[in-house]
Amino acid sequence: MADTLRMAVLVSGGGTNLQAIIDGIADGTITNAEIAGVISNNRGVYSLERAANAGIPAYVISPKDFGTRQEFNVALKEKIDELDVGLIVLAGCLVKIPEILIDAYPNRIINIHPALIPSFSGTGFYGLKVHEAALKRGVKISGATVHFVNRELDEGPIILQKAVSVEDGDTPEILQRRIMEQAEWKIMPEAINLIANGKIEVVDGRVRYAAGI
């Protein structure tokens, strides 16, 4: 069996996707993987409590604590290097991932986006703004996407997507919750499990699955 995949999980807020990963490891949905550390760019967020409850080391590395963005970028990379991980998971992380980190971990950083990329993705589409835009356009189907991270925002190779119906009377908050429950909390653990068990590879900018997937 391959070595256990060590992961760094980057967060910014409440950490519901972090919890889905913790639960996935606990219940066997995710195998051959462990969380080496949780890194938040914000203090006092519930993600840090979730990590503590699970016995996972947690760290706060905030741009506010550094004189320049470059200093923050270097500190973030140094902490991730120190954790000795094979995968970086952006689980509701709202900080811009520096290019020095992307270049150091090619096809080893994944992100969850609350829409079906390429719809409602890119600059300005994050958090509730994604769902506000979808409802304004009157879409009937939304969902979530797990993708590898590259230098172009939300344009890395897609690993998994799951569609979720938009219902009459939805508000951005209601739609956000449904997408989390029906899509995000399912496909993020599934994507990690595929990676941890060598079931996917990136070829010519696209994800290919092992036979039988």
C-alpha positions as semicolon CSV with decimal commas, in nm:
position;residue;x (nm);y (nm);z (nm)
1;M;0,000;0,000;0,000
2;A;0,120;0,353;-0,074
3;D;0,236;0,578;0,206
4;T;-0,041;0,763;0,389
5;L;-0,113;1,095;0,217
6;R;-0,041;1,385;0,452
7;M;-0,257;1,692;0,394
8;A;-0,254;2,056;0,496
9;V;-0,606;2,200;0,504
10;L;-0,634;2,578;0,454
11;V;-0,941;2,753;0,594
12;S;-1,081;3,100;0,654
13;G;-1,408;3,054;0,842
14;G;-1,643;2,803;0,999
15;G;-1,485;2,497;0,846
16;T;-1,781;2,288;0,732
17;N;-1,575;2,136;0,452
18;L;-1,293;2,074;0,699
19;Q;-1,543;1,886;0,916
20;A;-1,655;1,681;0,616
21;I;-1,292;1,578;0,561
22;I;-1,241;1,496;0,931
23;D;-1,561;1,290;0,930
24;G;-1,463;1,120;0,603
25;I;-1,135;1,002;0,750
26;A;-1,313;0,885;1,066
27;D;-1,583;0,686;0,886
28;G;-1,359;0,540;0,615
29;T;-1,496;0,744;0,325
30;I;-1,140;0,873;0,292
31;T;-0,870;0,609;0,323
32;N;-0,492;0,626;0,323
33;A;-0,492;0,995;0,422
34;E;-0,443;1,210;0,728
35;I;-0,457;1,581;0,810
36;A;-0,110;1,695;0,915
37;G;-0,224;2,045;1,002
38;V;-0,494;2,308;0,959
39;I;-0,390;2,661;0,864
40;S;-0,626;2,957;0,899
41;N;-0,569;3,308;0,775
42;N;-0,811;3,435;1,042
43;R;-0,805;3,411;1,420
44;G;-1,106;3,308;1,625
45;V;-1,280;3,109;1,350
46;Y;-1,464;2,786;1,429
47;S;-1,236;2,591;1,196
48;L;-0,966;2,613;1,461
49;E;-1,199;2,464;1,721
50;R;-1,293;2,182;1,484
51;A;-0,923;2,103;1,442
52;A;-0,865;2,110;1,817
53;N;-1,162;1,881;1,878
54;A;-1,013;1,631;1,633
55;G;-0,664;1,655;1,781
56;I;-0,521;1,814;1,468
57;P;-0,244;2,077;1,495
58;A;-0,374;2,418;1,389
59;Y;-0,194;2,739;1,299
60;V;-0,290;3,097;1,220
61;I;-0,089;3,264;0,946
62;S;-0,256;3,594;0,861
63;P;-0,153;3,856;0,606
64;K;-0,231;4,114;0,875
65;D;0,068;3,992;1,077
66;F;0,322;4,068;0,805
67;G;0,459;4,390;0,666
68;T;0,419;4,279;0,305
69;R;0,222;4,021;0,115
70;Q;0,547;3,859;0,006
71;E;0,643;3,799;0,368
72;F;0,307;3,632;0,427
73;N;0,346;3,419;0,116
74;V;0,688;3,298;0,228
75;A;0,566;3,222;0,581
76;L;0,270;3,025;0,448
77;K;0,490;2,818;0,219
78;E;0,744;2,757;0,495
79;K;0,476;2,623;0,730
80;I;0,335;2,393;0,462
81;D;0,683;2,271;0,374
82;E;0,744;2,207;0,744
83;L;0,430;1,993;0,763
84;D;0,574;1,770;0,488
85;V;0,250;1,720;0,297
86;G;0,164;1,567;-0,036
87;L;-0,164;1,755;-0,079
88;I;-0,292;2,102;0,008
89;V;-0,669;2,128;0,046
90;L;-0,844;2,465;0,021
91;A;-1,156;2,413;0,230
92;G;-1,328;2,748;0,228
93;C;-1,000;2,934;0,210
94;L;-1,058;3,290;0,089
95;V;-0,697;3,405;0,077
96;K;-0,526;3,423;-0,263
97;I;-0,285;3,133;-0,295
98;P;0,060;3,267;-0,384
99;E;0,228;3,159;-0,703
100;I;0,537;3,043;-0,512
101;L;0,314;2,783;-0,343
102;I;0,136;2,684;-0,664
103;D;0,467;2,639;-0,843
104;A;0,611;2,432;-0,556
105;Y;0,308;2,199;-0,540
106;P;0,191;2,143;-0,900
107;N;-0,130;1,937;-0,917
108;R;-0,109;1,895;-0,541
109;I;-0,344;2,177;-0,438
110;I;-0,720;2,127;-0,464
111;N;-1,009;2,367;-0,411
112;I;-1,385;2,338;-0,368
113;H;-1,587;2,597;-0,564
114;P;-1,962;2,642;-0,498
115;A;-2,072;2,632;-0,862
116;L;-2,035;2,421;-1,173
117;I;-1,717;2,564;-1,324
118;P;-1,687;2,741;-1,565
119;S;-2,018;2,899;-1,462
120;F;-1,995;3,167;-1,192
121;S;-1,623;3,131;-1,137
122;G;-1,320;3,355;-1,145
123;T;-1,264;3,700;-0,999
124;G;-1,544;3,817;-0,772
125;F;-1,725;3,484;-0,751
126;Y;-1,686;3,356;-0,398
127;G;-1,909;3,289;-0,098
128;L;-2,266;3,410;-0,126
129;K;-2,178;3,620;-0,432
130;V;-2,172;3,300;-0,640
131;H;-2,526;3,211;-0,537
132;E;-2,654;3,568;-0,570
133;A;-2,531;3,572;-0,930
134;A;-2,684;3,232;-1,005
135;L;-3,024;3,331;-0,869
136;K;-3,015;3,664;-1,050
137;R;-2,965;3,478;-1,378
138;G;-3,245;3,237;-1,296
139;V;-3,038;2,920;-1,327
140;K;-3,219;2,592;-1,267
141;I;-2,912;2,383;-1,183
142;S;-2,610;2,483;-0,976
143;G;-2,371;2,267;-0,777
144;A;-2,006;2,240;-0,676
145;T;-1,670;2,161;-0,832
146;V;-1,348;2,021;-0,691
147;H;-1,048;2,116;-0,904
148;F;-0,673;2,137;-0,896
149;V;-0,535;2,487;-0,845
150;N;-0,310;2,653;-1,101
151;R;-0,206;3,013;-1,161
152;E;-0,539;3,101;-1,324
153;L;-0,827;3,153;-1,080
154;D;-1,075;2,861;-1,087
155;E;-0,927;2,726;-1,413
156;G;-0,729;2,424;-1,292
157;P;-0,819;2,069;-1,406
158;I;-1,159;1,957;-1,279
159;I;-1,163;1,648;-1,058
160;L;-1,531;1,612;-0,965
161;Q;-1,856;1,802;-1,008
162;K;-2,201;1,748;-0,862
163;A;-2,522;1,921;-0,972
164;V;-2,782;2,057;-0,730
165;S;-3,129;2,179;-0,823
166;V;-3,226;2,541;-0,766
167;E;-3,575;2,565;-0,618
168;D;-3,843;2,833;-0,623
169;G;-3,807;3,065;-0,327
170;D;-3,435;3,000;-0,282
171;T;-3,231;3,275;-0,124
172;P;-2,852;3,282;-0,160
173;E;-2,826;3,146;0,194
174;I;-3,069;2,859;0,133
175;L;-2,901;2,766;-0,194
176;Q;-2,558;2,784;-0,035
177;R;-2,666;2,542;0,238
178;R;-2,821;2,296;-0,008
179;I;-2,509;2,295;-0,225
180;M;-2,290;2,235;0,079
181;E;-2,506;1,949;0,204
182;Q;-2,575;1,781;-0,130
183;A;-2,250;1,849;-0,313
184;E;-1,953;2,006;-0,135
185;W;-1,947;1,776;0,168
186;K;-1,966;1,473;-0,062
187;I;-1,731;1,545;-0,351
188;M;-1,446;1,697;-0,149
189;P;-1,394;1,377;0,057
190;E;-1,444;1,170;-0,259
191;A;-1,178;1,368;-0,446
192;I;-0,931;1,334;-0,159
193;N;-0,992;0,960;-0,146
194;L;-0,926;0,928;-0,520
195;I;-0,600;1,120;-0,489
196;A;-0,486;0,935;-0,175
197;N;-0,535;0,602;-0,345
198;G;-0,372;0,688;-0,676
199;K;-0,696;0,676;-0,873
200;I;-0,643;0,989;-1,082
201;E;-0,370;1,165;-1,276
202;V;-0,342;1,487;-1,473
203;V;-0,259;1,440;-1,839
204;D;-0,242;1,734;-2,081
205;G;-0,426;1,957;-1,838
206;R;-0,715;1,717;-1,777
207;V;-0,790;1,469;-1,502
208;R;-0,794;1,104;-1,600
209;Y;-0,939;0,832;-1,381
210;A;-0,808;0,484;-1,323
211;A;-1,006;0,199;-1,482
212;G;-1,327;0,123;-1,301
213;I;-1,379;0,471;-1,153
